[in-house]
Short mmCIF file of C-alpha atoms in Angstrom, two decimals:
data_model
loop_
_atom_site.label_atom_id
_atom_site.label_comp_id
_atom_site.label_asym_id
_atom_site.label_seq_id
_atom_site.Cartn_x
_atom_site.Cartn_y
_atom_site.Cartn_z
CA UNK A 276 0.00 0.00 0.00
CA UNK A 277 2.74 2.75 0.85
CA UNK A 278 5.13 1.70 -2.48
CA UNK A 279 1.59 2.20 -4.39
CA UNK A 280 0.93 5.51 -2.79
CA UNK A 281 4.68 6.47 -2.91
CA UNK A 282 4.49 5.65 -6.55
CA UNK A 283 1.23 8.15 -6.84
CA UNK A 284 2.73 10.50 -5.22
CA UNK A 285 6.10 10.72 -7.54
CA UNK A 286 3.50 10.02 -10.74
CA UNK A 287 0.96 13.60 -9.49
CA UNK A 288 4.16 15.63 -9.03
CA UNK A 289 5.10 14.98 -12.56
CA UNK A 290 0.95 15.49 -13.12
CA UNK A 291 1.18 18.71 -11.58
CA UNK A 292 4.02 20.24 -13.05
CA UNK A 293 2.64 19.88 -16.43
CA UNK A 294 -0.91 21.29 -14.92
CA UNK A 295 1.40 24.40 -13.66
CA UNK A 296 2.98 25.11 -16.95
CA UNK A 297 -0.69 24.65 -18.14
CA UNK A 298 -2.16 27.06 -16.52
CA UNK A 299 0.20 29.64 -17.86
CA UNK A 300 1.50 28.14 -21.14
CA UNK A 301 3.18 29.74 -23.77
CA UNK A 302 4.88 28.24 -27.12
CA UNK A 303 9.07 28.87 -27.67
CA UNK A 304 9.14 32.24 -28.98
CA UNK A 305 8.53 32.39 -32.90
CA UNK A 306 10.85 35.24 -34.25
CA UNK A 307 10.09 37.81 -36.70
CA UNK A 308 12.96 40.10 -38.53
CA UNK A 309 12.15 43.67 -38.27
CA UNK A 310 14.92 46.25 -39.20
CA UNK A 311 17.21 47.01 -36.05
CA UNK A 312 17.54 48.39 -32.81
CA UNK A 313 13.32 47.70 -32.11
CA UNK A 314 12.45 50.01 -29.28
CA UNK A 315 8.28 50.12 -28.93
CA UNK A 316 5.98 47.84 -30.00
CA UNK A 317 1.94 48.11 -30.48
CA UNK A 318 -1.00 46.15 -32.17
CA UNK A 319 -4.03 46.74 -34.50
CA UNK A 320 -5.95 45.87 -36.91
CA UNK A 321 -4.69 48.06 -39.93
CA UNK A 322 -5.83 46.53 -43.68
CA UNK A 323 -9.17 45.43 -41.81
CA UNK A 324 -9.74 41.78 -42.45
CA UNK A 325 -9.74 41.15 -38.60
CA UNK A 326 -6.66 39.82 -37.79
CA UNK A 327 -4.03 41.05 -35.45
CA UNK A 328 -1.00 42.84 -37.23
CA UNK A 329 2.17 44.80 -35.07
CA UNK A 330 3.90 47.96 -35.60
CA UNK A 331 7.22 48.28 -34.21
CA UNK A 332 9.49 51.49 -33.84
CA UNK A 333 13.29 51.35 -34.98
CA UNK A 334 15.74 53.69 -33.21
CA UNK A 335 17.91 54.18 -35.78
CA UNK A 336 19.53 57.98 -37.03
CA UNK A 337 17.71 57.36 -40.52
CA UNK A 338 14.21 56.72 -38.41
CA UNK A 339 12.08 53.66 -39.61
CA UNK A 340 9.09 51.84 -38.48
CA UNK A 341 8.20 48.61 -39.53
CA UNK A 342 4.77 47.12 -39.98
CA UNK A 343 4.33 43.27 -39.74
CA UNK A 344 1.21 42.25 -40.86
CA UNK A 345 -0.57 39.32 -39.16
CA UNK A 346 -1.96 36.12 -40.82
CA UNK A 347 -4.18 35.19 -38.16
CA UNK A 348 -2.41 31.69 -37.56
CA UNK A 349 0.83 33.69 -35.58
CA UNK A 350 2.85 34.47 -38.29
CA UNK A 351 3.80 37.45 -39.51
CA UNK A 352 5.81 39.39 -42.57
CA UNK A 353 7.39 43.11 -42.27
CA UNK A 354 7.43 45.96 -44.35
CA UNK A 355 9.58 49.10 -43.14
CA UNK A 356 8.74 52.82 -43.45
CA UNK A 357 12.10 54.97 -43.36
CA UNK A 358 12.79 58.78 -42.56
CA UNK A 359 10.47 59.14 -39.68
CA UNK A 360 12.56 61.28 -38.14
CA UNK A 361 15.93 60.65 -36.16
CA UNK A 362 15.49 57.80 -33.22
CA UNK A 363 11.57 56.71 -33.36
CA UNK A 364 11.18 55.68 -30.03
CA UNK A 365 7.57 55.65 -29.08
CA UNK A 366 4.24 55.09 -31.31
CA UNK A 367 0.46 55.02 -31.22
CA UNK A 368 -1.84 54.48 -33.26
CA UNK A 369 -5.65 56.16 -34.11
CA UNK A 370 -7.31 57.54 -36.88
CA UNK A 371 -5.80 61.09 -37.28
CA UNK A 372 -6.92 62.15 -40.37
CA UNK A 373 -10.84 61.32 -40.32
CA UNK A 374 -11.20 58.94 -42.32
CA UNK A 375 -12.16 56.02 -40.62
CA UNK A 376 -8.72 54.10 -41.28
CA UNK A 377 -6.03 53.94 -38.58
CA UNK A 378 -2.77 56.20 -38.89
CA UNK A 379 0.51 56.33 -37.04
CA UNK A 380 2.35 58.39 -34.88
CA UNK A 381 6.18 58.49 -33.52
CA UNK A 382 7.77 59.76 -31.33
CA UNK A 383 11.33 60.59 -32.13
CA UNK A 384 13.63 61.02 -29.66
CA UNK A 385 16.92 62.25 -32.07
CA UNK A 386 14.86 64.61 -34.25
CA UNK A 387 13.23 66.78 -31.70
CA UNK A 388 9.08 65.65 -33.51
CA UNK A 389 6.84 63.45 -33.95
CA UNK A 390 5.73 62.13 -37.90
CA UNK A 391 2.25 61.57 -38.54
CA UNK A 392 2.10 58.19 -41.27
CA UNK A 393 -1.69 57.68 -42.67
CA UNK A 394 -3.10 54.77 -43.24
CA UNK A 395 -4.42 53.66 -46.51
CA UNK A 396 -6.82 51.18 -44.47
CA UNK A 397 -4.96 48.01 -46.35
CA UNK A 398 -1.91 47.78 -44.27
CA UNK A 399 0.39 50.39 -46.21
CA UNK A 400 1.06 54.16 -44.92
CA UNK A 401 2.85 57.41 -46.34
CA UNK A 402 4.64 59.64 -44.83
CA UNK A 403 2.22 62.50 -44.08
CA UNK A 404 3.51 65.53 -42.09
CA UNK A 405 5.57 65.82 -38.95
CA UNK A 406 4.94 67.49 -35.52
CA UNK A 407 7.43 70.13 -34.49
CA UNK A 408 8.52 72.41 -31.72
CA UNK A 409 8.95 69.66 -29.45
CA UNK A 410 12.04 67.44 -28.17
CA UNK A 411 13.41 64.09 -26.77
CA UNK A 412 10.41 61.83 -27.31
CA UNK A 413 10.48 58.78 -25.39
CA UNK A 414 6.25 58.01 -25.31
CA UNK A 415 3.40 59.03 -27.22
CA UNK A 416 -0.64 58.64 -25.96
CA UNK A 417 -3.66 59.77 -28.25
CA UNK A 418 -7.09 60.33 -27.82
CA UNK A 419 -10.17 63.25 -27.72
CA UNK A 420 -8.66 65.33 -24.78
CA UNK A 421 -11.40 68.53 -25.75
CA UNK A 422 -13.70 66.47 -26.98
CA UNK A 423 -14.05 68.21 -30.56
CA UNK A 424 -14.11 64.42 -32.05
CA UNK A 425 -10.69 64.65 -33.36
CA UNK A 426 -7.79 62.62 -32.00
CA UNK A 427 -5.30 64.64 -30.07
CA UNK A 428 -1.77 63.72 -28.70
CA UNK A 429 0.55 63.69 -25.85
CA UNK A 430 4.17 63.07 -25.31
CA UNK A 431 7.08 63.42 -22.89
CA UNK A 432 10.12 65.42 -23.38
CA UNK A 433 13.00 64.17 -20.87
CA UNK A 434 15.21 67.14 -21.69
CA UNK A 435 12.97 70.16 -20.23
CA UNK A 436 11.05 67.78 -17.47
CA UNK A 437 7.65 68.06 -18.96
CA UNK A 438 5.02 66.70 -20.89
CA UNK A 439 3.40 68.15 -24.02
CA UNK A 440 -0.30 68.36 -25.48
CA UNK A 441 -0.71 68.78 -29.48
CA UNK A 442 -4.59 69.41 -30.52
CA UNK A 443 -5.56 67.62 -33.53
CA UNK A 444 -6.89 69.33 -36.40
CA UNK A 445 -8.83 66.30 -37.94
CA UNK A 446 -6.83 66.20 -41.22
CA UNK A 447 -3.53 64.59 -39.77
CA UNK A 448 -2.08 67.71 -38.51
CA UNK A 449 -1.67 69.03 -35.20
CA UNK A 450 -1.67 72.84 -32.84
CA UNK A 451 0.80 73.90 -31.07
CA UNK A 452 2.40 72.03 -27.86
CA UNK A 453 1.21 73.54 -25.14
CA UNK A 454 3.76 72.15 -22.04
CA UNK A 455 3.37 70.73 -18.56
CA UNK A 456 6.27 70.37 -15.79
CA UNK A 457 6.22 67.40 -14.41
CA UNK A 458 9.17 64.75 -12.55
CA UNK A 459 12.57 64.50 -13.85
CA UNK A 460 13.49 62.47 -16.87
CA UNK A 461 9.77 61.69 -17.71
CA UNK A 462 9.59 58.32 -19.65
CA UNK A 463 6.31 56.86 -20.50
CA UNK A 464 3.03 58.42 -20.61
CA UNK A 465 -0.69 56.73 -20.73
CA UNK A 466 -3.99 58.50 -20.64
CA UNK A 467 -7.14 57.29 -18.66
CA UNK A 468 -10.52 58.74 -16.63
CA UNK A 469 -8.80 57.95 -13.52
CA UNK A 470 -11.47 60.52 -11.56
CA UNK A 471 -14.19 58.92 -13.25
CA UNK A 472 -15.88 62.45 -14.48
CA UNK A 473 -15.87 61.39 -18.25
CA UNK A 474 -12.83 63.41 -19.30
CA UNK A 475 -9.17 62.09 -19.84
CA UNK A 476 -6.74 62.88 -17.59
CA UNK A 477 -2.83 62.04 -18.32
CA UNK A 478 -0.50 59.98 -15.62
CA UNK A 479 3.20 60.08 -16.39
CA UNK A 480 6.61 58.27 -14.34
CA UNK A 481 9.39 59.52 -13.89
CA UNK A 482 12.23 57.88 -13.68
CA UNK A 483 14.94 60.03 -12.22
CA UNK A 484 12.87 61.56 -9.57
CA UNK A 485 11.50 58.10 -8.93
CA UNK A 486 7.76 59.40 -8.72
CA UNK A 487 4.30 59.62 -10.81
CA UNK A 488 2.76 62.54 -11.95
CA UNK A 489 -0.70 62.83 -12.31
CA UNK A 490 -2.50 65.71 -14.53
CA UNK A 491 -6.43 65.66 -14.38
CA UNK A 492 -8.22 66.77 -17.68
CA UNK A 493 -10.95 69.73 -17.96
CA UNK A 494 -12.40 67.92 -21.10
CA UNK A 495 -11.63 71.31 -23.12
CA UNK A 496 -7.63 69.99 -23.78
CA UNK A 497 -6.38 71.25 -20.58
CA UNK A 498 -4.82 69.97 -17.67
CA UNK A 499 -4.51 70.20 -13.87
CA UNK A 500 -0.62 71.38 -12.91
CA UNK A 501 0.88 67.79 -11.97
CA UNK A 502 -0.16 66.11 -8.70
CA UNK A 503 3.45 63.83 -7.38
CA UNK A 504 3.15 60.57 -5.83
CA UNK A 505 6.35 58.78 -4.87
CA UNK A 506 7.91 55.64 -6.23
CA UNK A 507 10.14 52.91 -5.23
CA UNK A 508 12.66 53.80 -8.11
CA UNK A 509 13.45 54.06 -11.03
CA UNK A 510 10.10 53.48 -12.88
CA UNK A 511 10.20 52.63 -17.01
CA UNK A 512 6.17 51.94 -17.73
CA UNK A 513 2.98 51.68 -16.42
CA UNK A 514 -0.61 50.25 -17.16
CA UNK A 515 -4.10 51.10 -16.27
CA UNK A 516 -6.59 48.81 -15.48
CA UNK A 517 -8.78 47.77 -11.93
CA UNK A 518 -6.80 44.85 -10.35
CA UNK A 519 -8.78 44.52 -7.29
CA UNK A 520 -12.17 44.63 -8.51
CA UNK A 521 -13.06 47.73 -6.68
CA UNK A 522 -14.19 49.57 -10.20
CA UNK A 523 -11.76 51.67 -10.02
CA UNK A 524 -8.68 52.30 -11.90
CA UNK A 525 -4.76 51.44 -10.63
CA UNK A 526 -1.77 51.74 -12.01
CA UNK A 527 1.21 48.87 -12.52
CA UNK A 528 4.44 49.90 -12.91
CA UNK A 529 7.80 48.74 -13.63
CA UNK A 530 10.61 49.42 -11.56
CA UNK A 531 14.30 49.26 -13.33
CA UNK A 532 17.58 48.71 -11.51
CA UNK A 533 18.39 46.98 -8.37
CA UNK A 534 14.85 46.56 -7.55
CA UNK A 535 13.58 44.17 -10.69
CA UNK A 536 10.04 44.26 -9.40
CA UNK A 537 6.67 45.66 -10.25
CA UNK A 538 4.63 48.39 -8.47
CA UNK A 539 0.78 48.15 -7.49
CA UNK A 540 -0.89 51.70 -7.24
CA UNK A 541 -4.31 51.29 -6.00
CA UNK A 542 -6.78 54.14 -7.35
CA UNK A 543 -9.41 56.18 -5.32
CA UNK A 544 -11.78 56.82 -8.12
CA UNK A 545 -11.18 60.73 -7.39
CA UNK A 546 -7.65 61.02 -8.89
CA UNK A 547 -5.26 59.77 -5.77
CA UNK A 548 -3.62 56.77 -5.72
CA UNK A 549 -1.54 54.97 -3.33
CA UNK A 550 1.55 52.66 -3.18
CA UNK A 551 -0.03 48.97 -2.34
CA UNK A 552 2.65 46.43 -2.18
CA UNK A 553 5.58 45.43 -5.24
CA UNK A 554 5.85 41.46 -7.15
CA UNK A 555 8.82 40.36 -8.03
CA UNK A 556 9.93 40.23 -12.13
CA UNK A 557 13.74 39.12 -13.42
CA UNK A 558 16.10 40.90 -14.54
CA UNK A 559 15.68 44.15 -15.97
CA UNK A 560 11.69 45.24 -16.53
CA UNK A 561 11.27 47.46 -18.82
CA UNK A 562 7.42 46.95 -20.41
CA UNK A 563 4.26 45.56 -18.95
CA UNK A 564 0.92 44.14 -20.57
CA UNK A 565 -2.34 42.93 -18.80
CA UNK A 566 -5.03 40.56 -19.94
CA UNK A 567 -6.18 37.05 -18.76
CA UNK A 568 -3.94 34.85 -19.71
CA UNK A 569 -5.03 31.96 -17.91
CA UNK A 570 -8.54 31.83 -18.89
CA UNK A 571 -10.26 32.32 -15.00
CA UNK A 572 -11.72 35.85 -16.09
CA UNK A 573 -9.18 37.82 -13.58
CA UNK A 574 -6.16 40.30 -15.48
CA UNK A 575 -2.30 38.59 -14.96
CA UNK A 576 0.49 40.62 -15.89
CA UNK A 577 3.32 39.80 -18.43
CA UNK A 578 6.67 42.09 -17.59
CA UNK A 579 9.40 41.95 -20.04
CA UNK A 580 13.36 41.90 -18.73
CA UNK A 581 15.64 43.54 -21.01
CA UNK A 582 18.70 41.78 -19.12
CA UNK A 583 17.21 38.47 -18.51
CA UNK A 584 16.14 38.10 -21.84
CA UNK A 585 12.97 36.69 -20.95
CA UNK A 586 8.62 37.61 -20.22
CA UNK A 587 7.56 37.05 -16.55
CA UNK A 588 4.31 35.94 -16.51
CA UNK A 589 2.16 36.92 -13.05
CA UNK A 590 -1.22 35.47 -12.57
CA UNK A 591 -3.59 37.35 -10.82
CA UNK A 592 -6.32 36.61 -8.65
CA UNK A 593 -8.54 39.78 -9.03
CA UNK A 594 -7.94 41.41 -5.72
CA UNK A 595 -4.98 43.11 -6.72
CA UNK A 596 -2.32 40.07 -5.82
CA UNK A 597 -0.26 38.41 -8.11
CA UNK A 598 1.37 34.67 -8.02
CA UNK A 599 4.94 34.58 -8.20
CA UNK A 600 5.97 34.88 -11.76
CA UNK A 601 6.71 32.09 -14.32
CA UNK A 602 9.35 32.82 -17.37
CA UNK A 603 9.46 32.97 -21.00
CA UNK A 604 12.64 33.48 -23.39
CA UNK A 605 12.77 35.79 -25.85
CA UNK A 606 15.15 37.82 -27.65
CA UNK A 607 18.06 39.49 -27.08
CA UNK A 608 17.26 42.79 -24.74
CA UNK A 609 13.57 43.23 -25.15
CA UNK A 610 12.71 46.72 -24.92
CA UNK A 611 8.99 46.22 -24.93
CA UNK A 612 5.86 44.10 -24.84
CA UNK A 613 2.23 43.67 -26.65
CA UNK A 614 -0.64 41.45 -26.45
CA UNK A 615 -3.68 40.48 -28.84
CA UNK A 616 -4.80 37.18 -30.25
CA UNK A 617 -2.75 36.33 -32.88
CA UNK A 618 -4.07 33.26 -34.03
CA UNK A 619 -7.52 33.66 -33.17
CA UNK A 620 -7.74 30.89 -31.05
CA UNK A 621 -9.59 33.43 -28.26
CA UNK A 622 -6.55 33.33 -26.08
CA UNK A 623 -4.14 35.98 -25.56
CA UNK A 624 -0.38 36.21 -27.31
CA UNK A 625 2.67 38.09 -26.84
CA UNK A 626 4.81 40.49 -28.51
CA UNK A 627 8.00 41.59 -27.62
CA UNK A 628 10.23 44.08 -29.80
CA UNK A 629 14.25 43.13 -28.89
CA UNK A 630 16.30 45.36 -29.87
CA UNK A 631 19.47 43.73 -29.55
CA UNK A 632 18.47 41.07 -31.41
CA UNK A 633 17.02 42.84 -34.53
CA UNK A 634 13.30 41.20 -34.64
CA UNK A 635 10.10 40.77 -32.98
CA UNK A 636 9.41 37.64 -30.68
CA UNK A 637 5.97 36.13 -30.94
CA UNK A 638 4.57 33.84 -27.60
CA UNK A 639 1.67 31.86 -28.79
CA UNK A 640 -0.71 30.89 -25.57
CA UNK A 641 -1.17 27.25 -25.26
CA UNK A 642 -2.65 27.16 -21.86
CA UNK A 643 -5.00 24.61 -21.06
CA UNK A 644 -8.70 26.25 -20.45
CA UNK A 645 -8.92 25.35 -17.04
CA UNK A 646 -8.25 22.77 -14.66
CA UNK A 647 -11.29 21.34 -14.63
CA UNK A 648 -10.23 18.49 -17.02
CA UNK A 649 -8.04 17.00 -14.32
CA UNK A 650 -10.96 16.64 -12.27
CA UNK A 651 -12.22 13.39 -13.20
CA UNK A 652 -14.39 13.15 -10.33
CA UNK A 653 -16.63 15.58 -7.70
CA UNK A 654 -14.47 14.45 -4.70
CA UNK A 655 -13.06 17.65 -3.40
CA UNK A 656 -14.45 20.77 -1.71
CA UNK A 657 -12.00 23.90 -1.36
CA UNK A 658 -13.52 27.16 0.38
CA UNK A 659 -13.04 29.82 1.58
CA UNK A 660 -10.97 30.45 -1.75
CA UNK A 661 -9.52 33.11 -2.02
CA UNK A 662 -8.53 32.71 1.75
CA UNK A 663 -6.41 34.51 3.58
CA UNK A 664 -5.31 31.82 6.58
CA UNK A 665 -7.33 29.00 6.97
CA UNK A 666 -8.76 26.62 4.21
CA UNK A 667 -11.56 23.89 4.73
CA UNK A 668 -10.84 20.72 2.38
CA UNK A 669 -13.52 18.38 1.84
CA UNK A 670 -13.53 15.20 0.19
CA UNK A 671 -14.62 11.79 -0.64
CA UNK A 672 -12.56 9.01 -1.47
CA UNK A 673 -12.15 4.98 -0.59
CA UNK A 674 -8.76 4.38 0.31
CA UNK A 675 -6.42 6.74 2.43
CA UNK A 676 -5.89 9.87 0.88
CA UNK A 677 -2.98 12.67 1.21
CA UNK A 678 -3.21 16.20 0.86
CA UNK A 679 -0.52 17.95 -1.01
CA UNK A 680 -0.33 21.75 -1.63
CA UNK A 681 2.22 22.84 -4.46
CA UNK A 682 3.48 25.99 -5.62
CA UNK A 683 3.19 27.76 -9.25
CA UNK A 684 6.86 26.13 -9.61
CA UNK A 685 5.00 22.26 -8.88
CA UNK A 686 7.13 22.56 -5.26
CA UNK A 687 5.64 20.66 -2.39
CA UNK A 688 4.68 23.63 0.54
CA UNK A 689 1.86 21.13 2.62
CA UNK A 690 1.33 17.58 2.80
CA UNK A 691 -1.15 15.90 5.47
CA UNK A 692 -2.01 11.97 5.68
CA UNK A 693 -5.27 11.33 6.10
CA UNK A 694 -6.47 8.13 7.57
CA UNK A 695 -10.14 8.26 7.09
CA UNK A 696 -11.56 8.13 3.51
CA UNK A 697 -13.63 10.90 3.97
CA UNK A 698 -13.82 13.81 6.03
CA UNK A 699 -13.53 17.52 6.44
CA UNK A 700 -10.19 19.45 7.82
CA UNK A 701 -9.35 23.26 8.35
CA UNK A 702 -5.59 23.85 7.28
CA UNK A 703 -3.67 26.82 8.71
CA UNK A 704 -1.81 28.34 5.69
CA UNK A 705 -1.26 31.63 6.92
CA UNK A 706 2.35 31.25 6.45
CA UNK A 707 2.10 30.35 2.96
CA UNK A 708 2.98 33.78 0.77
CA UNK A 709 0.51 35.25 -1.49
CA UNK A 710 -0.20 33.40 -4.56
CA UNK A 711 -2.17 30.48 -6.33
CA UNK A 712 -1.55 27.18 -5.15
CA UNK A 713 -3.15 23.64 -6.52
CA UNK A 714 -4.58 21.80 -3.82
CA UNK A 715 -4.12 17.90 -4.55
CA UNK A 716 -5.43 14.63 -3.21
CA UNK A 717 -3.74 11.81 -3.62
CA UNK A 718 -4.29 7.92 -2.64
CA UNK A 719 -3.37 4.80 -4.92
CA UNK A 720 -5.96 5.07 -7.65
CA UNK A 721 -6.64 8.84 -8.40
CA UNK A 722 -5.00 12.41 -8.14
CA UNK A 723 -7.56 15.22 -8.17
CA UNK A 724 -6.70 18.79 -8.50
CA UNK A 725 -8.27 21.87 -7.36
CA UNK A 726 -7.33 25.65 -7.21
CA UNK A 727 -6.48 27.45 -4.58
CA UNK A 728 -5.53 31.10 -4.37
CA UNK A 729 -4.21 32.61 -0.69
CA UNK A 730 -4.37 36.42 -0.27
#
């Protein structure tokens, strides 16, 4: 009896290590060529026959962007735009112009402007007009700031310490910047409601003065002066969605340097956020994306490490914690991340444009759709769940039965024998650390699986 159960036990390991990696599965990167030196990468839809294509900036002197368009199985061919002025380093996309086709913007760090490329509405652009009056580009937002229907723009210049806001015209062109000071060495910008009064406001890091600036819309194109909260250091890019399910907007951000981790800003709903707790990432984040990558209907994060090389992968459980994070190779020092379905399989894919590799690296999503194919029988109760110290595991079985918790990684943090073949216990796992867990049972003739996150 205890070689058979030994022998289950070795066998569900093996079982639950594959139901890990299933749970947040993604194929060897798929590489794309794509000019050099690929800085920012973004997705869309632009020849309109509903697949997902990528445009990716090139930081060369000469200026190029490069459009891969998608063939909805994951695969992917380039076409480059040069002389979009010195260093494109950030780009966004919208319909600038009017006409119901989506255009492109960069943001060029080297040439002190931003070019405005319309789209044809079959995948190809020309060079329209550029954006002047305006230096050291690093990020680029759009979208209806005075709410004239016409798609406006903002962007961060890290040699003055401010941000600036370009009007749109309708026709592709643009008024003039009208500047905001914000932090020092301002690097990515993103625009959101983040009061919830139906106007865009702007939120911008900075990452010498290690802090986040928030500017709060009028709806008429202006902005608040910038409201500063502090940062753990060194921020690159930030997100905006609701993590903890409050319905109201936070912010992620990265944090480059000797931290390698990931900030959680929890929103107010007014404006105001506050510093919640940090995750851990690898080496080097630079880029985040959010979606569900795991199929339970809460947002995980993917983070992508220019040193390590690699996308860190952190599941969430919609309450604003994230498991500890699971990694994906890419290429050579990813400078930034994307993610869309790009084989239309209804599960989201990854982008990453790596710029010391010259090409874009595509992660297909083969995880499983949940893990309720490894339950082959209604045996096992698991509640409270989410808990946040004590869990209540109830089951049925005919022979004895052991309890094993594992981690994300498939490592063994619990085990309990159980004598009786059914039953009900309370486990204490308040020292387990936040996270998702599996909770397994395990006798001689079945392993079931269950789900179990811990706040």
């Amino acid at each position: 009896m205890k070689t058979k159960l030994l022998f289950s036990i070795v066998y569900f390991l093996i079982i639950c290590i594959k139901q890990v990696n299933a749970q947040v599965c993604f194929s060897s990167a798929i590489n794309f060529a794509a000019d050099t030196f690929q800085t920012t990468i973004i997705n869309a839809d632009f020849n309109g026959d509903g697949k997902i294509d990528l445009a990716v900036t090139n930081s060369t002197e000469d200026g190029k962007v490069s459009i891969l368009m998608g063939s909805g199985t994951g695969s992917f061919s380039a076409t480059t735009y040069s002389n979009v002025g010195a260093i494109p380093w950030g780009i966004t996309c919208g319909d600038f112009n009017s006409d119901g086709k989506l255009d492109l913007i960069t943001a060029n760090d080297g040439s002190y402007n931003c070019y405005v490329l319309l789209g044809n509405g079959a995948g190809s652009f020309s060079l329209a007009n550029s954006c002047g009056g305006i230096q050291d580009h690093l990020s680029i937002t759009n979208a209806d700031f005075n709410n004239d229907g016409k798609q406006d723009i903002a962007t961060v210049n890290d040699y003055d310490n401010s941000i600036y806001v370009l009007l749109g015209n309708g026709t592709g062109g643009f008024g003039s910047a009208i500047t905001y000071t914000v932090g020092t060495y301002p690097w990515a910008i993103i625009n959101e409601d983040f009061n919830q009064d139906g106007k865009i406001d702007l939120a911008v890091i900075n990452n010498s003065s290690n802090n986040l600036s928030i500017l709060l819309g009028n709806g008429l194109g202006s902005f608040s002066s910038a409201t500063s909260f502090s940062l753990t250091g060194s921020p690159t890019s930030l997100i905006s969605k609701d993590f903890n399910g409050d319905a109201k907007l936070d912010l992620i951000i990265t944090n480059y340097g000797a931290n390698n981790n990931i900030s959680l800003l929890l929103g107010n709903g007014v404006g105001s956020f506050s510093l919640d707790t940090s995750f851990s990432a690898n080496n080097g984040p630079v880029s985040i994306a959010s979606s569900d990558f795991d199929g339970d209907s809460k947002l995980d994060l993917a983070v992508v490490n220019r040193f390590s090389n690699d996308v860190s992968i952190l599941l969430g459980n919609g309450l604003g914690r994230f498991a500890p994070s699971v990694n994906f190779p890419v290429g050579t020092n990813p400078w930034s991340i994307t993610t869309a379905d790009f084989n239309g399989d209804g599960k989201a894919d990854l982008a990453t444009a790596n710029f010391g590799s010259n090409n874009v690296s595509v992660l297909l999503n083969c995880t499983a759709t949940g893990i309720a194919n490894f339950n082959t029988e209604n045996v096992i109760s698991v509640y409270p769940n989410p808990t946040n110290s004590t869990v209540n595991i109830e089951f049925h079985s005919k022979t004895e039965t052991q309890i094993i918790i594992c981690d994300m990684m498939g490592r063994i943090v619990y085990t309990k024998n159980c004598n009786e073949s059914s039953g009900k216990y309370c486990l204490d796992i308040s020292t387990l650390s936040s996270g998702i867990y599996m909770v397994n049972l395990v006798t001689d003739k079945m392993k079931v699986c269950q789900k179990l996150i811990k706040n």
